[in-house]
Coordinates of C-alpha atoms in Angstrom, one line a residue:
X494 CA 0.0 0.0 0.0
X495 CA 1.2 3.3 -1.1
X496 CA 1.6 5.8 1.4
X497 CA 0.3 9.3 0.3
X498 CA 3.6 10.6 -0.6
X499 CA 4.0 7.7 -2.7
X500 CA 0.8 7.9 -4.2
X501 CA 1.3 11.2 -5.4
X502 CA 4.3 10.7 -6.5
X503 CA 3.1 7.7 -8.5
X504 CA 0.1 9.9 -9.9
X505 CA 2.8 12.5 -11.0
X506 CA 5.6 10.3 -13.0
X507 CA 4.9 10.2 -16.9
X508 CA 4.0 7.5 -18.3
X509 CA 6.0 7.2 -21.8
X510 CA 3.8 6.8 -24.5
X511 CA 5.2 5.7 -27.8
X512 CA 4.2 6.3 -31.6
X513 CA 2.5 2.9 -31.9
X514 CA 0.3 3.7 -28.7
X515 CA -0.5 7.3 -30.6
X516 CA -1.3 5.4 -34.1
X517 CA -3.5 3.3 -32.6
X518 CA -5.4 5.6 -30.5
X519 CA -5.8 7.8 -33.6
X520 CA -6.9 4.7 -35.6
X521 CA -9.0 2.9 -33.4
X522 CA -10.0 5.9 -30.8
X523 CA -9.6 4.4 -27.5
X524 CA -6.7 2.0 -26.1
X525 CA -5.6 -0.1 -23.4
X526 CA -2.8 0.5 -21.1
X527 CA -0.8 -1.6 -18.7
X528 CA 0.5 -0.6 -15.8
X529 CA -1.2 2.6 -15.4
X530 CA -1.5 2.5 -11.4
X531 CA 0.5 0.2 -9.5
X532 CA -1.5 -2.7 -7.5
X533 CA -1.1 -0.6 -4.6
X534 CA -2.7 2.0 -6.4
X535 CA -5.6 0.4 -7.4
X536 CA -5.9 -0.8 -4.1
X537 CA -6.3 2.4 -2.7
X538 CA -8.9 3.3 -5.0
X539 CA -11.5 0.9 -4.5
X540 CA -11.1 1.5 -0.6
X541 CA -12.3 5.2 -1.2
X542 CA -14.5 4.8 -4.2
X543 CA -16.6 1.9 -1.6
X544 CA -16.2 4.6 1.4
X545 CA -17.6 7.4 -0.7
X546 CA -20.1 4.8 -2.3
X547 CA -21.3 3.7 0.9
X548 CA -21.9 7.0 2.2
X549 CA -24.4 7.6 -0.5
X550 CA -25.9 4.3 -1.8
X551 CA -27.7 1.9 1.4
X552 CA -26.1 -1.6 1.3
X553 CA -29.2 -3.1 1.0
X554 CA -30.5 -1.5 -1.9
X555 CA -27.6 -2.4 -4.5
X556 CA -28.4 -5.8 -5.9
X557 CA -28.7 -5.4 -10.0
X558 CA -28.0 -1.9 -9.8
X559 CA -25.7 0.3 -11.6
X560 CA -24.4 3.3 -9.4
X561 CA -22.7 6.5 -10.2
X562 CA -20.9 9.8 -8.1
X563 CA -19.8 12.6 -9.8
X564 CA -17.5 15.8 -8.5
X565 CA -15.7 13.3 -5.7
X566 CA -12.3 15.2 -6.5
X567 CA -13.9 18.6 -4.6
X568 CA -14.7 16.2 -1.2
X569 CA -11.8 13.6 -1.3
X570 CA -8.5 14.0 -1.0
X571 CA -7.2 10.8 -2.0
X572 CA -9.9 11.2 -5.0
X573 CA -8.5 14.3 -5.8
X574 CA -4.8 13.2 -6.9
X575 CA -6.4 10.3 -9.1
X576 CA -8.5 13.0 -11.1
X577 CA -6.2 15.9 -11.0
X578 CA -3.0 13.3 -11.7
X579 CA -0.4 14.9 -13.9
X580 CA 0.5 11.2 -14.8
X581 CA -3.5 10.4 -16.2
X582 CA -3.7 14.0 -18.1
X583 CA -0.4 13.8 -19.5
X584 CA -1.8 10.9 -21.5
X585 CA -5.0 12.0 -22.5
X586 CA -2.7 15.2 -23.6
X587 CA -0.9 13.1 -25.4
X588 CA -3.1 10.9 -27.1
X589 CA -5.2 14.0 -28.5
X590 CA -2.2 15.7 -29.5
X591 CA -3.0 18.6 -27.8
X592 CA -0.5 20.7 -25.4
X593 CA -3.1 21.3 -22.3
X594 CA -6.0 19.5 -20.8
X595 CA -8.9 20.7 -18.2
X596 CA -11.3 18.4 -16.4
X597 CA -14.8 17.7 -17.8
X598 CA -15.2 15.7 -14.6
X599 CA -14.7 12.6 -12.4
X600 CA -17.4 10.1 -12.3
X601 CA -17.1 6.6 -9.9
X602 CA -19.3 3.9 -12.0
X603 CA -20.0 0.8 -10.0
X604 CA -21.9 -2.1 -11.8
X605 CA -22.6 -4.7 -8.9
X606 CA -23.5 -8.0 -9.3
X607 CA -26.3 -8.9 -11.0
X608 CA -26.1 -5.8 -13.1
X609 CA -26.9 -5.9 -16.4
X610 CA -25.8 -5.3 -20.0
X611 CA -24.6 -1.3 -20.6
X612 CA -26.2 -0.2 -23.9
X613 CA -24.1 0.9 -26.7
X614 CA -23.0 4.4 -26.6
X615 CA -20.5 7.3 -27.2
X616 CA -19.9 10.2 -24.8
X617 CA -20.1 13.0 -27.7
X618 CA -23.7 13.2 -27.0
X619 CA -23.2 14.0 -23.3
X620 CA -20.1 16.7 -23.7
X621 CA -21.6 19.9 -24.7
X622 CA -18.3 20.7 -25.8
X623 CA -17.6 22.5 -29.0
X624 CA -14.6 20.3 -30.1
X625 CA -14.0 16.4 -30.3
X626 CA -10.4 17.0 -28.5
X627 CA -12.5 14.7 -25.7
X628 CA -10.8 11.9 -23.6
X629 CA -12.5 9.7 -20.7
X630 CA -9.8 7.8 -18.7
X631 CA -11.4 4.4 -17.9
X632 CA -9.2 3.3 -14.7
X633 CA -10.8 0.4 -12.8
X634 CA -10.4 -0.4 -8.9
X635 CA -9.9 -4.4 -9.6
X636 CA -9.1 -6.7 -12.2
X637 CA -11.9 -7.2 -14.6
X638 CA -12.1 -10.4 -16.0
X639 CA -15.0 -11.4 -18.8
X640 CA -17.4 -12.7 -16.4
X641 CA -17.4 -9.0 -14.9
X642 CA -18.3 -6.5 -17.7
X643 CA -15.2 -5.2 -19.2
X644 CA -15.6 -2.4 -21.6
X645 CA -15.6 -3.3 -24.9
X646 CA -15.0 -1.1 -28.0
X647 CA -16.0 -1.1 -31.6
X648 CA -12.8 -0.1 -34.0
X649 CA -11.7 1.6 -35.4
X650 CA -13.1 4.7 -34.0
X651 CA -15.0 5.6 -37.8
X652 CA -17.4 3.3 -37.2
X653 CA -19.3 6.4 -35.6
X654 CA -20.5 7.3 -39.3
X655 CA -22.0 3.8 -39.5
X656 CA -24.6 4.9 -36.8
X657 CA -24.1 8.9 -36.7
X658 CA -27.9 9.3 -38.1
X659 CA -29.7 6.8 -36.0
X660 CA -31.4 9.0 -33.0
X661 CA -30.6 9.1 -30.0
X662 CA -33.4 7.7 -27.3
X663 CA -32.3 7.1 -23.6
X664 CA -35.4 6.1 -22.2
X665 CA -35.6 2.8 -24.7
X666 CA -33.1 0.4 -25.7
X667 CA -34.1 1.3 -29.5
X668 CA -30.9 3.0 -30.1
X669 CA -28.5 -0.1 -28.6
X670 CA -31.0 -2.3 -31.0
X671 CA -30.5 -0.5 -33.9
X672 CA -26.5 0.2 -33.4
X673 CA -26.3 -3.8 -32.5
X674 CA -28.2 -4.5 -35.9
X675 CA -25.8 -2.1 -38.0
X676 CA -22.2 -2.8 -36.5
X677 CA -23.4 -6.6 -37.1
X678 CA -24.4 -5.9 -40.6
X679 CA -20.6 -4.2 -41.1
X680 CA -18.9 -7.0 -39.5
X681 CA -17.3 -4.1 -37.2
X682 CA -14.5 -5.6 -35.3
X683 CA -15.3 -5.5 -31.6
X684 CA -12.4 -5.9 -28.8
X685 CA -13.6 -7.1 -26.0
X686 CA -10.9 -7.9 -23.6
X687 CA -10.4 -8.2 -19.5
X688 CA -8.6 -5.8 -17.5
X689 CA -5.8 -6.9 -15.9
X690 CA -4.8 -5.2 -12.2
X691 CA -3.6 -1.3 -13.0
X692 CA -4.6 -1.8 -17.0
X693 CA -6.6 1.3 -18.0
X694 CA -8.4 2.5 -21.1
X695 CA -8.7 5.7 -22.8
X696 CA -11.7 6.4 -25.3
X697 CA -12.2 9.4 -27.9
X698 CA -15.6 11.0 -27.5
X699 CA -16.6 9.1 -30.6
X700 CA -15.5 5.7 -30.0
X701 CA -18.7 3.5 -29.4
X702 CA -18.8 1.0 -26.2
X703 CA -20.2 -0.8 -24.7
X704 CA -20.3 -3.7 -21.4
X705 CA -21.5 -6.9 -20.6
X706 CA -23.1 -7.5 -16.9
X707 CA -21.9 -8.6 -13.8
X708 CA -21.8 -12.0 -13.2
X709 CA -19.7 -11.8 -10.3
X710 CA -20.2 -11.6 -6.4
X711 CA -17.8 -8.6 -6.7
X712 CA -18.8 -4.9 -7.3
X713 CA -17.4 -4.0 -10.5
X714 CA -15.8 -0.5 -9.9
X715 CA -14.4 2.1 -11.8
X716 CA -13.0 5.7 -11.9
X717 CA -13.7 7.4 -15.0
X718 CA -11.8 11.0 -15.9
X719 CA -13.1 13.0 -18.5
X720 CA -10.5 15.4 -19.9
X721 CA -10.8 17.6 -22.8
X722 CA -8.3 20.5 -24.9
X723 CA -8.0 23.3 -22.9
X724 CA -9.9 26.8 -25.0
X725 CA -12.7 24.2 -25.7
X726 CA -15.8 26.2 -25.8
X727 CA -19.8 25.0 -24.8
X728 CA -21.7 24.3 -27.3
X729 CA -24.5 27.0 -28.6
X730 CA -27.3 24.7 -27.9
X731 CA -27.0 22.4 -25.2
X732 CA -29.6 19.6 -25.1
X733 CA -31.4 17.7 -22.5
X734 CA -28.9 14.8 -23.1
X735 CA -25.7 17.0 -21.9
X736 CA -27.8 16.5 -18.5
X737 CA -26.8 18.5 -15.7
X738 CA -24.0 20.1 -17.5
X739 CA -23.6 24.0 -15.4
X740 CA -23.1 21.1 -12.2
X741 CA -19.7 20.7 -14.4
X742 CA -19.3 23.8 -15.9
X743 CA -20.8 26.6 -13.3
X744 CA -21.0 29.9 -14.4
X745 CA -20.5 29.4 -18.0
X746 CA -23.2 30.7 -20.9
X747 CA -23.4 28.5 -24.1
X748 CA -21.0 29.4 -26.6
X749 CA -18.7 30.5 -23.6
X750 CA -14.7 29.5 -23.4
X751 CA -14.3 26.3 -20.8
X752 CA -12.9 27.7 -17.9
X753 CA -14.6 27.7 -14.8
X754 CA -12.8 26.7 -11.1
X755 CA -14.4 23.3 -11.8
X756 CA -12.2 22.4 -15.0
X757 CA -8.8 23.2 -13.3
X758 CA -5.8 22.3 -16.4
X759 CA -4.8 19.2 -15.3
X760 CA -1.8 19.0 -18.1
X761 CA 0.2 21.7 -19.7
X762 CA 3.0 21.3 -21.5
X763 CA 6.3 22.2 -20.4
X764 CA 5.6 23.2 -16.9
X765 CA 7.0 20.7 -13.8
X766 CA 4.4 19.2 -12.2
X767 CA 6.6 17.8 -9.6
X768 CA 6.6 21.3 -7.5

């Protein structure tokens, strides 16, 4: 177990990317990284995300259920060198070729047992962020073999146009039906892998996924980071699918720059984020 010292050191050491990991990102918009957090790390992670889960969700209402928290970083510590990490931005930077990254936001996703399928998806329609410089850091607090849900991605990432004119419906599973249907029609290539301990993905605001259920006995818990290129700006018309998106981005008109205390730069180039 990382001590906090050593966690935050951890959370600030770059993690060296190399052209192949930038190809394929570009090519397939998302992709899987080893090692990202140490066991220890990870460790540390699901103790908080349960402590800050249990605080808000009753134990005895969880069976099936799929739970969520958003904004942990502004009441947690610990939380708070996860999202803000200068080791997790740096890559998303990096991968989106761009030399700065703010926070969208943080969001803990726990699928517990008995949960079921996630519908297919991509996040574009829930940024109202005038740019597709977007980047969601998938970091889970366990291993996630098969049996537990792992994401699962549809490559490469221009399969979007496949299904970019089917409409969007979150109070159905029309939409998952119909993108099923199509990406099946297309043959689209579909990775579906497990996630070893400290393995983390990073998906493009494009990339369609998707996750089986839970079949485990084991809450299925993840931190997800949501990172995007700094000078971004909201869109001019929000829609009711953004959600709740002044919670994230307070004080900010459509059409206005991305800015606010609540999207801190998390990455900038050429500054030493060791201080």
């Amino acid at each position: 177990m990382p001590s906090d010292s050593e966690l935050e050191n951890e959370l600030s050491t770059p993690y060296i990317l190399t052209e192949d990991h930038l190809l394929a990102f570009r090519r397939d918009g998302f992709i899987r990284l080893p090692n990202v957090l140490s066991p220890g790390a990870v460790v540390r992670l699901r103790q908080e995300l349960i402590r800050l889960l249990n605080k808000t969700f009753p134990e005895s209402n969880r069976t099936n259920r799929f739970l969520s928290l958003e904004m942990m970083w502004l009441e947690s510590a610990i939380i708070r060198r996860y999202v803000l990490s200068p080791r997790i931005a740096k890559i998303s930077a990096d991968l989106l070729s761009v030399k700065s990254v703010r926070l969208y936001h943080d969001n803990a996703l726990s699928k517990e047992p008995g949960c079921g399928r996630t519908p297919w998806h991509y996040d574009d329609h829930h940024f109202p962020l005038e740019t597709n410089d977007v980047v969601t850091a998938w970091m889970p607090a366990q291993p996630v073999p098969l049996a537990m849900g792992p994401l699962s991605f549809a490559k490469p990432v221009s399969v979007f146009n496949l299904v970019k004119n089917i409409n969007f419906n979150k109070n159905d599973t029309s939409y998952d039906k119909k993108v099923t249907e199509v990406f099946k029609a297309n043959n689209v290539d579909i990775d579906s892998k497990p996630f070893k301990i400290g393995e983390a993905s990073f998906h493009h605001n494009l990339s369609f996924h998707t996750a089986e259920g839970n079949k485990t006995s084991q809450s299925r818990i993840v931190l997800a980071n949501t990172y995007f290129a700094d000078g971004a700006r909201v869109v001019k018309e929000p829609t009711m699918v953004s959600g709740d998106w002044q919670k994230f981005i307070p004080g900010v008109n459509p059409g206005g720059i991305v800015a606010s205390k609540l999207n801190p730069v998390c990455w900038t180039e050429n500054t030493d984020h060791n201080k």
